Coordinates of N, CA and C in Angstrom, one line a residue:
M1 N 25.7 134.3 209.8 CA 24.8 135.4 209.4 C 25.5 136.3 208.4
T2 N 24.6 136.8 207.5 CA 25.1 137.7 206.4 C 25.7 139.0 207.1
D3 N 26.8 139.4 206.4 CA 27.3 140.7 206.8 C 26.6 141.7 206.0
Y4 N 25.7 142.3 206.5 CA 24.8 143.2 205.7 C 25.6 144.4 205.2
H5 N 26.7 144.8 205.9 CA 27.4 146.1 205.5 C 28.1 145.9 204.0
E6 N 28.2 144.6 203.6 CA 28.9 144.3 202.4 C 27.8 144.1 201.3
K7 N 26.5 144.2 201.6 CA 25.5 144.1 200.6 C 24.7 145.5 200.2
S8 N 23.9 145.4 199.2 CA 23.2 146.6 198.8 C 22.0 146.7 199.8
A9 N 21.4 147.9 199.8 CA 20.2 148.1 200.7 C 19.0 147.2 200.2
A10 N 18.9 147.0 198.8 CA 17.8 146.2 198.3 C 18.0 144.7 198.8
F11 N 19.3 144.2 198.9 CA 19.6 142.9 199.4 C 19.2 142.8 200.8
V12 N 19.7 143.7 201.6 CA 19.4 143.8 203.0 C 17.8 143.6 203.3
I13 N 17.1 144.5 202.6 CA 15.7 144.6 202.9 C 15.0 143.3 202.4
N14 N 15.3 142.8 201.3 CA 14.7 141.6 200.8 C 15.0 140.4 201.9
D15 N 16.2 140.5 202.4 CA 16.7 139.4 203.4 C 15.8 139.5 204.7
I16 N 15.6 140.7 205.1 CA 14.8 140.9 206.3 C 13.4 140.4 206.1
I17 N 12.8 140.7 204.9 CA 11.5 140.2 204.6 C 11.4 138.7 204.6
T18 N 12.5 138.1 204.0 CA 12.5 136.6 204.0 C 12.6 136.0 205.5
Q19 N 13.4 136.7 206.3 CA 13.5 136.2 207.6 C 12.2 136.3 208.4
I20 N 11.5 137.4 208.1 CA 10.2 137.7 208.9 C 9.3 136.5 208.4
V21 N 9.2 136.2 207.1 CA 8.3 135.2 206.6 C 8.7 133.8 207.1
K22 N 10.0 133.6 207.1 CA 10.5 132.2 207.6 C 10.3 132.1 209.0
G23 N 10.3 133.3 209.8 CA 10.1 133.2 211.3 C 8.8 132.9 211.7
G24 N 7.8 132.9 210.7 CA 6.4 132.5 210.9 C 5.7 133.5 211.7
H25 N 6.1 134.8 211.6 CA 5.2 135.9 212.2 C 3.8 135.8 211.8
P26 N 2.8 135.8 212.7 CA 1.4 135.6 212.3 C 1.0 136.4 211.1
K27 N 1.5 137.6 210.9 CA 1.1 138.5 209.8 C 2.1 138.4 208.7
A28 N 3.0 137.5 208.7 CA 4.2 137.6 207.8 C 3.8 137.7 206.3
R29 N 3.0 136.8 205.8 CA 2.7 136.8 204.4 C 1.9 138.0 204.0
R30 N 1.0 138.4 204.8 CA 0.3 139.7 204.6 C 1.3 140.9 204.5
L31 N 2.2 140.9 205.6 CA 3.1 142.0 205.5 C 4.0 142.1 204.4
A32 N 4.5 140.9 203.9 CA 5.2 140.9 202.7 C 4.5 141.4 201.5
E33 N 3.3 141.0 201.4 CA 2.5 141.5 200.3 C 2.2 143.0 200.4
D34 N 2.0 143.5 201.6 CA 1.8 144.9 201.9 C 3.1 145.6 201.5
Y35 N 4.3 145.1 201.8 CA 5.5 145.7 201.5 C 5.6 145.8 199.9
N36 N 5.4 144.8 199.3 CA 5.5 144.8 197.8 C 4.6 145.8 197.2
S37 N 3.3 145.8 197.7 CA 2.3 146.8 197.2 C 2.8 148.2 197.5
E38 N 3.2 148.5 198.7 CA 3.6 149.8 199.0 C 4.8 150.2 198.2
R39 N 5.7 149.4 198.0 CA 6.9 149.7 197.1 C 6.5 150.1 195.7
K40 N 5.7 149.2 195.2 CA 5.2 149.5 193.8 C 4.4 150.8 193.7
G41 N 3.6 151.1 194.7 CA 2.9 152.3 194.8 C 3.8 153.6 194.8
L42 N 4.9 153.4 195.7 CA 5.8 154.5 195.8 C 6.6 154.8 194.4
M43 N 6.8 153.7 193.8 CA 7.6 153.8 192.4 C 6.7 154.4 191.4
E44 N 5.4 154.1 191.5 CA 4.5 154.6 190.5 C 4.2 156.1 190.7
T45 N 4.0 156.5 191.9 CA 3.6 157.9 192.3 C 4.9 158.8 192.3
N46 N 6.1 158.2 192.6 CA 7.3 159.0 192.6 C 8.4 158.4 191.7
P47 N 8.1 158.4 190.4 CA 9.1 157.7 189.4 C 10.6 158.2 189.6
N48 N 10.8 159.3 190.1 CA 12.2 159.7 190.2 C 12.9 159.4 191.5
M49 N 12.1 158.9 192.4 CA 12.7 158.5 193.8 C 13.6 157.3 193.6
P50 N 14.8 157.6 194.2 CA 15.8 156.4 194.1 C 15.3 155.1 194.6
L51 N 15.6 154.0 193.9 CA 15.1 152.7 194.4 C 15.5 152.5 195.8
G52 N 16.7 152.7 196.3 CA 17.1 152.5 197.6 C 16.1 153.1 198.6
L53 N 15.7 154.4 198.3 CA 14.7 155.1 199.2 C 13.3 154.4 199.2
T54 N 12.9 154.0 198.0 CA 11.6 153.3 197.9 C 11.5 152.1 198.8
V55 N 12.6 151.3 198.8 CA 12.6 150.0 199.6 C 12.7 150.4 201.1
V56 N 13.4 151.3 201.5 CA 13.5 151.8 202.9 C 12.2 152.3 203.4
E57 N 11.6 153.2 202.6 CA 10.2 153.7 203.0 C 9.2 152.6 203.2
A58 N 9.2 151.7 202.2 CA 8.3 150.5 202.3 C 8.5 149.6 203.5
L59 N 9.9 149.4 203.8 CA 10.3 148.6 204.9 C 9.9 149.2 206.2
R60 N 10.0 150.5 206.3 CA 9.7 151.2 207.6 C 8.3 150.8 208.0
G61 N 7.4 150.9 207.1 CA 6.0 150.5 207.5 C 5.9 149.1 207.9
L62 N 6.5 148.2 207.1 CA 6.5 146.9 207.4 C 6.9 146.5 208.8
L63 N 8.1 147.1 209.2 CA 8.6 146.8 210.5 C 7.7 147.4 211.6
E64 N 7.2 148.5 211.4 CA 6.4 149.1 212.4 C 5.1 148.3 212.5
Q65 N 4.6 147.8 211.4 CA 3.3 146.9 211.6 C 3.7 145.5 212.3
A66 N 4.8 145.0 211.8 CA 5.1 143.6 212.3 C 5.5 143.6 213.9
Y67 N 6.3 144.7 214.2 CA 7.0 144.6 215.6 C 6.7 145.9 216.4
G68 N 5.9 146.8 215.8 CA 5.7 148.0 216.6 C 6.9 148.8 217.0
I69 N 8.0 148.7 216.2 CA 9.3 149.4 216.3 C 9.2 150.6 215.6
Q70 N 9.6 151.8 216.2 CA 9.8 153.0 215.4 C 11.2 152.9 214.7
F71 N 11.1 153.1 213.4 CA 12.3 152.7 212.5 C 13.5 153.5 212.8
Y72 N 13.4 154.8 213.2 CA 14.6 155.5 213.5 C 15.0 155.6 215.0
A73 N 14.4 154.6 215.8 CA 14.8 154.5 217.2 C 16.3 154.1 217.3
S74 N 16.8 154.4 218.4 CA 18.3 154.1 218.6 C 18.4 152.6 218.6
V75 N 19.7 152.2 218.6 CA 20.0 150.7 218.6 C 19.6 150.2 220.0
A76 N 19.8 151.0 221.0 CA 19.6 150.5 222.3 C 18.0 150.3 222.4
D77 N 17.3 151.3 222.0 CA 15.8 151.1 222.0 C 15.3 149.9 221.2
M78 N 16.0 149.7 220.0 CA 15.6 148.5 219.3 C 15.8 147.2 220.0
L79 N 17.0 147.1 220.7 CA 17.3 145.9 221.5 C 16.3 145.7 222.6
E80 N 15.9 146.8 223.3 CA 15.0 146.7 224.3 C 13.7 146.2 223.8
N81 N 13.3 146.5 222.6 CA 12.0 146.1 222.0 C 12.0 144.6 221.5
V82 N 13.2 144.0 221.4 CA 13.3 142.6 220.9 C 12.4 141.7 221.7
A83 N 12.6 141.6 223.0 CA 11.8 140.7 223.9 C 10.3 141.1 223.9
E84 N 10.1 142.4 224.0 CA 8.7 142.9 224.0 C 7.9 142.5 222.9
H85 N 8.4 142.5 221.8 CA 7.7 142.3 220.5 C 7.9 140.8 219.9
G86 N 8.7 140.1 220.6 CA 9.0 138.7 220.1 C 9.8 138.7 218.8
M87 N 10.6 139.6 218.6 CA 11.5 139.6 217.4 C 12.7 138.6 217.6
S88 N 13.0 137.9 216.6 CA 14.2 137.0 216.8 C 15.4 137.8 216.7
R89 N 16.5 137.2 217.3 CA 17.8 137.9 217.4 C 18.3 138.3 215.9
E90 N 18.1 137.4 215.0 CA 18.5 137.6 213.6 C 17.7 138.8 213.0
D91 N 16.4 138.8 213.3 CA 15.6 140.0 212.8 C 16.1 141.3 213.4
A92 N 16.5 141.2 214.7 CA 16.9 142.5 215.4 C 18.2 142.9 214.8
H93 N 19.2 142.0 214.6 CA 20.4 142.4 214.0 C 20.2 143.0 212.6
A94 N 19.3 142.4 211.9 CA 19.1 142.9 210.5 C 18.5 144.3 210.5
V95 N 17.6 144.5 211.4 CA 17.0 145.9 211.6 C 18.0 146.9 212.0
I96 N 18.9 146.4 212.9 CA 19.9 147.4 213.4 C 20.9 147.7 212.2
S97 N 21.2 146.7 211.4 CA 22.1 146.9 210.2 C 21.5 147.9 209.3
V98 N 20.2 147.8 209.0 CA 19.6 148.7 208.0 C 19.6 150.1 208.8
A99 N 19.4 150.2 210.0 CA 19.4 151.5 210.7 C 20.7 152.1 210.6
D100 N 21.8 151.3 210.6 CA 23.1 151.8 210.5 C 23.4 152.2 209.1
L101 N 22.8 151.6 208.2 CA 23.0 152.0 206.7 C 22.3 153.4 206.6
I102 N 21.2 153.5 207.1 CA 20.4 154.8 206.9 C 21.2 155.9 207.6
R103 N 21.6 155.6 208.9 CA 22.3 156.6 209.7 C 23.5 157.1 208.9
D104 N 24.3 156.1 208.3 CA 25.5 156.4 207.7 C 25.3 157.0 206.3
G105 N 24.1 157.1 205.8 CA 23.8 157.7 204.5 C 24.1 156.8 203.3
N106 N 24.2 155.4 203.6 CA 24.5 154.5 202.5 C 23.3 153.9 201.8
V107 N 22.1 154.4 202.2 CA 21.0 153.8 201.6 C 20.4 154.3 200.4
A108 N 20.7 155.6 200.1 CA 20.2 156.3 199.0 C 21.0 155.9 197.8
I109 N 20.9 154.6 197.4 CA 21.7 154.1 196.3 C 20.8 153.8 195.1
S110 N 20.9 154.5 194.1 CA 20.1 154.2 192.9 C 21.0 153.7 191.8
G111 N 22.2 153.4 192.1 CA 23.2 153.1 191.1 C 23.5 151.6 191.0
P112 N 24.8 151.2 190.7 CA 25.1 149.9 190.2 C 25.0 148.8 191.3
N113 N 24.8 149.2 192.6 CA 24.7 148.1 193.6 C 23.5 147.4 193.6
I114 N 22.4 148.1 193.2 CA 21.1 147.5 193.2 C 21.0 146.2 192.2
G115 N 20.6 145.1 192.8 CA 20.6 143.9 192.1 C 21.8 143.2 191.8
N116 N 22.9 143.5 192.4 CA 24.1 142.9 192.1 C 24.7 142.1 193.3
D117 N 23.8 141.3 194.0 CA 24.2 140.6 195.1 C 24.4 139.2 194.9
N118 N 24.8 138.7 193.7 CA 24.9 137.3 193.3 C 26.1 136.7 194.1

């Protein structure tokens, strides 16, 4: 599994969306489209918002729609919700990793890390 702490927020979020789509969630394709639409809308209406923040804001709505999980829930709460909402263990770990990034303040990255995950 990817060590998300060594990747940029943009990479982590795109990877989560990929996993949700690959996992065959019934609403996956629609959710991915909604995410892209929401992110573009945020960028258009708030041109000065850091890219890292736009992807997190868009992801929060995606995860709440897909799994009914409150994005700023504690790690323990997220783990409890895994079985209830049918989230795969990989998705759960990815969500927790992003929550850790947000909690640690590492997500407001508008600088050189964005897009450099080759």
